Tab-separated table of C-alpha atoms in Angstrom:
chain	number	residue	atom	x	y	z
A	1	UNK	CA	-257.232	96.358	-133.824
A	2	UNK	CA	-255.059	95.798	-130.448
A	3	UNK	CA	-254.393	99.630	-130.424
A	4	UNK	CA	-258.357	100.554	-129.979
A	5	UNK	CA	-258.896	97.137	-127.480
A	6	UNK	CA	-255.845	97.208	-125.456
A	7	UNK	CA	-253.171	100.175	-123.749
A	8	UNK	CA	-249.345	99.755	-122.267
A	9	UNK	CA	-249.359	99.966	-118.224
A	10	UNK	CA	-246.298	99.951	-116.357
A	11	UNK	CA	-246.165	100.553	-112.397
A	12	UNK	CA	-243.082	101.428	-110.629
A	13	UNK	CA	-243.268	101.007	-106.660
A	14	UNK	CA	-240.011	102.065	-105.103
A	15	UNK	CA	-239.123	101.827	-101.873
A	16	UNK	CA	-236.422	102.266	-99.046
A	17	UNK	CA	-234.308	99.348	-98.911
A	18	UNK	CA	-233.224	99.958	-95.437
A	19	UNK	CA	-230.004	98.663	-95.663
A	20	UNK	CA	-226.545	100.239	-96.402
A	21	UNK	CA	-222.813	99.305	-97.156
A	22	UNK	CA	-220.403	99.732	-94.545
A	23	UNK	CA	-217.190	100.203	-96.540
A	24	UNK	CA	-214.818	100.404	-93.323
A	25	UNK	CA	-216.158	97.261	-92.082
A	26	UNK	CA	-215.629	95.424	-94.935
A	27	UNK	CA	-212.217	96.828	-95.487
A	28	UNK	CA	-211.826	95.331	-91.853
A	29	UNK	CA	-213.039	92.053	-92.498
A	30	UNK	CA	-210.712	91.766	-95.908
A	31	UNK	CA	-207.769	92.644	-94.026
A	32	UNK	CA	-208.498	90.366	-91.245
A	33	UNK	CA	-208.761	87.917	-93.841
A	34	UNK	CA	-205.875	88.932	-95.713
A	35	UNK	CA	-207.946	89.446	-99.034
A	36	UNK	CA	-207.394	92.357	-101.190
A	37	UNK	CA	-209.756	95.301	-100.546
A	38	UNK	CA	-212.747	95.799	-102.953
A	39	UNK	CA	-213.207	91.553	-102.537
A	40	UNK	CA	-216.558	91.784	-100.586
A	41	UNK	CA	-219.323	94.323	-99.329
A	42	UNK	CA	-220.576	94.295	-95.650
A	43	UNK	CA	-224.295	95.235	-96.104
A	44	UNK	CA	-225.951	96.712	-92.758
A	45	UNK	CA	-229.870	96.515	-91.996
A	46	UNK	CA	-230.528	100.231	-90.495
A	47	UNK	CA	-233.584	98.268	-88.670
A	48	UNK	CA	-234.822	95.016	-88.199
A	49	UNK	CA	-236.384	93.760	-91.186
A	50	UNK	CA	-239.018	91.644	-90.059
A	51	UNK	CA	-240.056	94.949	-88.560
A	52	UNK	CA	-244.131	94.566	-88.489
A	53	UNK	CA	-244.376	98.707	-89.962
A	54	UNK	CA	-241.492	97.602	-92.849
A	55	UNK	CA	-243.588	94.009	-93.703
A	56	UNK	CA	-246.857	95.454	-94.135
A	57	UNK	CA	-245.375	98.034	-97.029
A	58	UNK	CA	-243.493	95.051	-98.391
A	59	UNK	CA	-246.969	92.744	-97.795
A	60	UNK	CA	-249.104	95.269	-99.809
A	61	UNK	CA	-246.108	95.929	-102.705
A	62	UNK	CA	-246.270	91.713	-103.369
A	63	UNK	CA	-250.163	91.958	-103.524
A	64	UNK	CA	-250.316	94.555	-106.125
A	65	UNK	CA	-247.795	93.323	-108.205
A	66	UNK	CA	-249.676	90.438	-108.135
A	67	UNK	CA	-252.662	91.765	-109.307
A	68	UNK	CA	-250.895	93.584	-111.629
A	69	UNK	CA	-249.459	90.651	-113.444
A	70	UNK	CA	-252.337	88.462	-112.816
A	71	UNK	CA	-254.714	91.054	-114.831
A	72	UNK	CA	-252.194	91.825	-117.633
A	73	UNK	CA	-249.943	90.108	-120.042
A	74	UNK	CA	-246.566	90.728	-121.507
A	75	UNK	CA	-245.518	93.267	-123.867
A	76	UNK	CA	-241.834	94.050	-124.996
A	77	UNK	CA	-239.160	94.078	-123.227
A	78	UNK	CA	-239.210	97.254	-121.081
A	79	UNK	CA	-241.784	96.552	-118.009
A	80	UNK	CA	-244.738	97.427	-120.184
A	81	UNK	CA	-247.794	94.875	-119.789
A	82	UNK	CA	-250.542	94.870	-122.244
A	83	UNK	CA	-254.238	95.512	-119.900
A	84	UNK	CA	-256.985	95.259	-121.756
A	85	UNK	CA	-259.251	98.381	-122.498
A	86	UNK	CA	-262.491	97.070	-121.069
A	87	UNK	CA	-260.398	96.612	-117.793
A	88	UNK	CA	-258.662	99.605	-117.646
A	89	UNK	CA	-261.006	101.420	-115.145
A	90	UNK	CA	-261.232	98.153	-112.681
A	91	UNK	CA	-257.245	97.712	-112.804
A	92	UNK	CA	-256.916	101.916	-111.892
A	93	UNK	CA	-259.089	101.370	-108.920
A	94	UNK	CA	-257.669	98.747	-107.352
A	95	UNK	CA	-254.120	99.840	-107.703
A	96	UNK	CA	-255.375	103.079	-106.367
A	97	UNK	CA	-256.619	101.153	-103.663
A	98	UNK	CA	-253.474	99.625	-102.642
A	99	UNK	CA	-251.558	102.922	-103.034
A	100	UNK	CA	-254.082	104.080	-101.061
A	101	UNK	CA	-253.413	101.496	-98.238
A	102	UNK	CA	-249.389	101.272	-99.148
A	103	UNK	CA	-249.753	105.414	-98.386
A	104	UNK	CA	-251.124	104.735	-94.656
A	105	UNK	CA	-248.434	101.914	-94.084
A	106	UNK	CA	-245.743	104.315	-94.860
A	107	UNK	CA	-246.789	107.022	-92.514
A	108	UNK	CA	-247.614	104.357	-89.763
A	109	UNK	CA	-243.675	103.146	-90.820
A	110	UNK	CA	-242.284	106.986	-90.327
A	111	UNK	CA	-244.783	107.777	-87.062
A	112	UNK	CA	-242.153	104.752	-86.004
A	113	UNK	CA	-239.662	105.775	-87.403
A	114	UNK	CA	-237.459	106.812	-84.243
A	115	UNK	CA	-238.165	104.278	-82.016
A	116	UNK	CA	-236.917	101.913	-84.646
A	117	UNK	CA	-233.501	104.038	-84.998
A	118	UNK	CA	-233.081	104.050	-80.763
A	119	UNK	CA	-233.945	99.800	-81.244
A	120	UNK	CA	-230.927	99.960	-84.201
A	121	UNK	CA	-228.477	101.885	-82.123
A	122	UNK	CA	-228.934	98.863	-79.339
A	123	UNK	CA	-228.778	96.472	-82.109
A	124	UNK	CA	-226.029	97.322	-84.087
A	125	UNK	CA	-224.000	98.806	-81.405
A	126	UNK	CA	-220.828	100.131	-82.901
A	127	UNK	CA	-222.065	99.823	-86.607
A	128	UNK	CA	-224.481	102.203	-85.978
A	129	UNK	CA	-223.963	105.690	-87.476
A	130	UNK	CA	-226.652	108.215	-87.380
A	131	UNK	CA	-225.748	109.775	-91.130
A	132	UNK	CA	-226.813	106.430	-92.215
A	133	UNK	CA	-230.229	107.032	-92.038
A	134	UNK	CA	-232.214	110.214	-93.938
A	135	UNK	CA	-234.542	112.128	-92.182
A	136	UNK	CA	-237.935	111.430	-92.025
A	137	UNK	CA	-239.204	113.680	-94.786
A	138	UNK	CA	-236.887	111.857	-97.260
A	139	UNK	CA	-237.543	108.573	-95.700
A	140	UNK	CA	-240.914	109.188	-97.083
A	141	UNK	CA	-239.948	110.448	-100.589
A	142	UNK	CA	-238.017	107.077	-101.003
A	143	UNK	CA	-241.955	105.308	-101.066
A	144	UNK	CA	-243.782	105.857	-103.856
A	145	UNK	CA	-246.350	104.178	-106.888
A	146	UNK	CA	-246.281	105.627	-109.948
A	147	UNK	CA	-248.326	103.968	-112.860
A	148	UNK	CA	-247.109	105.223	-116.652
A	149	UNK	CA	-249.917	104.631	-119.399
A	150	UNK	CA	-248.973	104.439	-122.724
A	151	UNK	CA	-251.250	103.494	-126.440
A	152	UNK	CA	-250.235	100.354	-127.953
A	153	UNK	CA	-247.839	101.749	-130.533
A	154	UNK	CA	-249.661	102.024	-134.154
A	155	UNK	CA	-247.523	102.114	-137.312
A	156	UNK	CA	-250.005	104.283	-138.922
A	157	UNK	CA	-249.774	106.921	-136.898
A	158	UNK	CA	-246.168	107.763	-137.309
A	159	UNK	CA	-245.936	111.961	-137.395
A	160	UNK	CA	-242.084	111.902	-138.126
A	161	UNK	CA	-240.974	114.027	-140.481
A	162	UNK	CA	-238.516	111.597	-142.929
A	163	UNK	CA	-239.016	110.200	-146.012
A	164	UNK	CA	-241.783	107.991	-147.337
A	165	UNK	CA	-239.458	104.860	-147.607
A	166	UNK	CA	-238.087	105.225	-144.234
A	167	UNK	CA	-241.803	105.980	-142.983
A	168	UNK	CA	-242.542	102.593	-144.867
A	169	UNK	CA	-239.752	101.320	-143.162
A	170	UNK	CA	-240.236	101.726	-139.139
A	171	UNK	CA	-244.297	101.223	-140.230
A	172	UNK	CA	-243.261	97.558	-140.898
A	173	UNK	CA	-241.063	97.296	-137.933
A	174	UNK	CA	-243.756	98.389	-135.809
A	175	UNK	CA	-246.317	96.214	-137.556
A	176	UNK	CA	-243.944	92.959	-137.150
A	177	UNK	CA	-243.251	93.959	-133.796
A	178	UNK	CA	-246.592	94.292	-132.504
A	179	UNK	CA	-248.130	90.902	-134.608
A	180	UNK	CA	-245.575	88.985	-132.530
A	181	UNK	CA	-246.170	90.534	-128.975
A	182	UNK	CA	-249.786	90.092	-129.791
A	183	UNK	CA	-248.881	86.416	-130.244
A	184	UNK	CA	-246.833	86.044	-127.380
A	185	UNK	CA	-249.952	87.699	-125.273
A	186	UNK	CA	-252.216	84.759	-126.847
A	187	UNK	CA	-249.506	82.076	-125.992
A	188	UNK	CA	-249.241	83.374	-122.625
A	189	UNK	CA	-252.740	83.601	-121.684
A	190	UNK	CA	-253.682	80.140	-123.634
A	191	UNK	CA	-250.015	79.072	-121.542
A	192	UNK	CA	-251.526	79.947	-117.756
A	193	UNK	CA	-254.573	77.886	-119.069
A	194	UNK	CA	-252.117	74.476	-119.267
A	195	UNK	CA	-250.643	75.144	-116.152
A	196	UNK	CA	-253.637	75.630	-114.005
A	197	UNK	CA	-254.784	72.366	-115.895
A	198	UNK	CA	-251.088	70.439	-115.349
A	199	UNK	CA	-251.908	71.596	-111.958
A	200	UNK	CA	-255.232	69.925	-111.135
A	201	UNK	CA	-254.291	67.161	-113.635
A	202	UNK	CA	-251.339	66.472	-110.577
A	203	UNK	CA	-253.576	66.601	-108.245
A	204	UNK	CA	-256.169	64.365	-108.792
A	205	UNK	CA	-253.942	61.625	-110.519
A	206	UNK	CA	-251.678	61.673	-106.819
A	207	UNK	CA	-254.728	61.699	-104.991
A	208	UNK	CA	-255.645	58.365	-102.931
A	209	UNK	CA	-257.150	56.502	-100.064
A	210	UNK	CA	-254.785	53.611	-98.403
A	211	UNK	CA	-256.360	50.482	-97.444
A	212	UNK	CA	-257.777	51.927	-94.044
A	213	UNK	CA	-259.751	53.913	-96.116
A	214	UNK	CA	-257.522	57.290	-94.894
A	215	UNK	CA	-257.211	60.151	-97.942
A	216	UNK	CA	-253.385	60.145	-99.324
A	217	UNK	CA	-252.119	63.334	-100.815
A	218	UNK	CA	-255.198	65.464	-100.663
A	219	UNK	CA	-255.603	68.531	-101.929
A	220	UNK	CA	-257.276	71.822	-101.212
A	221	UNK	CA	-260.288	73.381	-102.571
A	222	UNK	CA	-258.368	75.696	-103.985
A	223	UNK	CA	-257.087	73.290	-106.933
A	224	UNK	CA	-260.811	74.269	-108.274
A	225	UNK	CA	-261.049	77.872	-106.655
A	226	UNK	CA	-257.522	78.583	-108.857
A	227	UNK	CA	-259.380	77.181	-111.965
A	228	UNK	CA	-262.586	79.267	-111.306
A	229	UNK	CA	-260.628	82.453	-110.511
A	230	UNK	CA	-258.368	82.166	-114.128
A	231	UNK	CA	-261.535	81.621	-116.307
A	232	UNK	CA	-263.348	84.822	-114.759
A	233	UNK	CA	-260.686	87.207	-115.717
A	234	UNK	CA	-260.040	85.050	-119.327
A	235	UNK	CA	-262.218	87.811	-120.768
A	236	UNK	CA	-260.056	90.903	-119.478
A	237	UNK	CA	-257.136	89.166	-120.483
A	238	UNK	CA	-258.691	88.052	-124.087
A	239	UNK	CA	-257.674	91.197	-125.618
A	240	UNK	CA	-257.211	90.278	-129.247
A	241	UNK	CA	-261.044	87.791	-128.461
A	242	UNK	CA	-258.837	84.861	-129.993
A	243	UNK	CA	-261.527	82.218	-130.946
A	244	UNK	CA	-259.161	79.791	-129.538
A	245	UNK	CA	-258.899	80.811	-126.127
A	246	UNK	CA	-262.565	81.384	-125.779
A	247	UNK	CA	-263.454	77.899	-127.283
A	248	UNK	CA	-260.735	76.769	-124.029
A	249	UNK	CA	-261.952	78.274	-121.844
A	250	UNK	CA	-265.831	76.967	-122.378
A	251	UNK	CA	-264.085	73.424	-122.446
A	252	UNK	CA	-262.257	73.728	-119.145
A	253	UNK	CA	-265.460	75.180	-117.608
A	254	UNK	CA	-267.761	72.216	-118.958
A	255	UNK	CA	-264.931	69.719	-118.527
A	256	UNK	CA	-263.672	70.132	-115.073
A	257	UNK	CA	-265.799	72.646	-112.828
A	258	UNK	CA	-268.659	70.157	-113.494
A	259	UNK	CA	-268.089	69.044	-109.874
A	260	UNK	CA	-267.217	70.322	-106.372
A	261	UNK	CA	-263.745	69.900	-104.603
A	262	UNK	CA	-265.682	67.649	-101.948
A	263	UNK	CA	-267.277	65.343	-105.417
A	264	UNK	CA	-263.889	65.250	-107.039
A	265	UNK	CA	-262.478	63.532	-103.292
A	266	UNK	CA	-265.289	61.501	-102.486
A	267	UNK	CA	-266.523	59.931	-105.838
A	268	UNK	CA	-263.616	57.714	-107.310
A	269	UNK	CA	-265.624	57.649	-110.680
A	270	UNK	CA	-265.995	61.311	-110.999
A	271	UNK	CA	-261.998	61.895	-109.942
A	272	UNK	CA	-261.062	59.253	-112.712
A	273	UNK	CA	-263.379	60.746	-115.572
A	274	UNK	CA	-262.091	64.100	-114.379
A	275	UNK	CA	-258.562	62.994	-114.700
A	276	UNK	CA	-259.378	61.858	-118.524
A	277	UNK	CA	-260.621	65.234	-119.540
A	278	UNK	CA	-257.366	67.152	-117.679
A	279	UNK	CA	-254.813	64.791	-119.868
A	280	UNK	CA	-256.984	66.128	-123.186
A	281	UNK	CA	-257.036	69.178	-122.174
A	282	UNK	CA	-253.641	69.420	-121.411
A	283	UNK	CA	-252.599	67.686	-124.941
A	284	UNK	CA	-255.043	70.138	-126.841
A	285	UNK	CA	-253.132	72.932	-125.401
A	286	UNK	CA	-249.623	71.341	-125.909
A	287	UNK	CA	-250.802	71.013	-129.543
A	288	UNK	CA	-251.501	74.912	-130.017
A	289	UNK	CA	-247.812	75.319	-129.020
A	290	UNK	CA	-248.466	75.698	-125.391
A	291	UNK	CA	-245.478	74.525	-123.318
């Protein structure tokens, strides 16, 4: 059952925005204009925002929200991602690691904190306005990671206290509910299979050498190291061990990691009979439903 192999996860990273609406300044640009007032919002950044402090927060919040969705699939329609069980502990330690790292940025961001304000008050000149910006103790409340953990929800264990038909009732709902997430999760796994094929499939086919012999839209080893990277988490994302995306993944492994990024370049043969297998592949998948 998905409720014993898989749980809800859910991160929420806030941060401070560092920007503000000036409402006298855009009541001053509408009647410059001659619009009516309430037409536009003037929106102020406090401090620069290519600061380097400020980037490497927002650097580490794009890398763990890419692990998070990498490692996960989808799962209603309330930021809830299905993670399966047997990668529960490896997904808790590495987002502890980044809040770990996302903890240090922030109090390297608020040690700077005041030399960035002095920079602003150059900067923005007469926009600046020192209630504008909290102190540094809330500055720091405004960053934080919280990760909510919830079971998959189970129609048999339903505690309410209501009648037996109505029990019966939201026990189907949840039931029907849950069958088709569970599907969706299979589609979308068996659906980032197709486009990391589509994607080498491109690749190769645009691939070519000119008539001095000179390499014409190349590509990276990467086209392979994206393939290799998807099929070694397949199992964490697996979570229902559909027979289907199993028997996929052993075909794209045997079918087009057979050779290296430097074969697939050099050997016109290999590229073409490469190319072959990508176009089934990429068919097979289209026939399971796979856009």
């Amino acid at each position: 059952m998905i409720t014993t192999k898989a749980i809800l996860v859910n991160p929420s990273i806030s941060s401070w925005s560092g920007q503000r609406q000036d409402r006298k300044v855009s009541e001053e640009i509408e009647d410059a204009k001659g619009a009516k007032h309430g037409s536009g919002v003037y929106r102020k950044h406090l401090i620069d925002p290519n600061a380097p402090a400020l980037k490497k927060i927002r650097d580490i919040d794009s890398q763990m929200r890419a692990y998070h969705y990498g490692i996960t699939l989808p799962w209603g329609d309330d930021g809830a991602r299905l993670l399966a069980s047997v990668a529960y502990m490896e997904y808790m330690a590495k987002m502890g690691a980044y809040r770990n790292l996302r903890e240090t940025a922030v109090r390297d961001f608020i040690a700077q904190y005041p030399a960035h304000k002095e920079i602003a008050k150059q900067r923005l000149n007469g926009l600046y306005n020192e209630e504008d910006y909290p102190t540094p103790e809330a500055l720091e409340e405004k960053f934080s990671v919280r990760i909510k953990v919830n079971p998959v929800p189970d129609g048999n264990d339903l505690r309410v206290d209501i009648g037996a038909d109505e029990k019966a009732k939201i026990r189907a709902q949840i039931e029907e509910e849950t069958n088709r997430a569970v599907s969706d999760a299979v589609l979308h796994v068996l659906g980032r299979m197709k486009k990391c094929v589509d994607d080498m499939l491109g690749r190769l086919s645009a691939y070519a050498v000119n008539d001095k012999g000179k390499p014409e839209h190349t590509f990276r080893d990467s086209v392979v190291g994206n393939m290799r990277e998807l099929l070694d988490i397949i199992p964490k994302l697996n979570v229902t061990g559909d027979q289907r995306i199993t028997d996929m993944a052993k075909r794209i492994e045997d079918s087009l990691l057979a050779s290296s990024p430097a074969e697939l370049r050099d050997n016109y043969f290999v590229r073409t009979e490469t190319i072959g297998k990508a176009e089934e592949l990429s068919k097979a998948l289209e026939a399971m439903g796979v856009e």
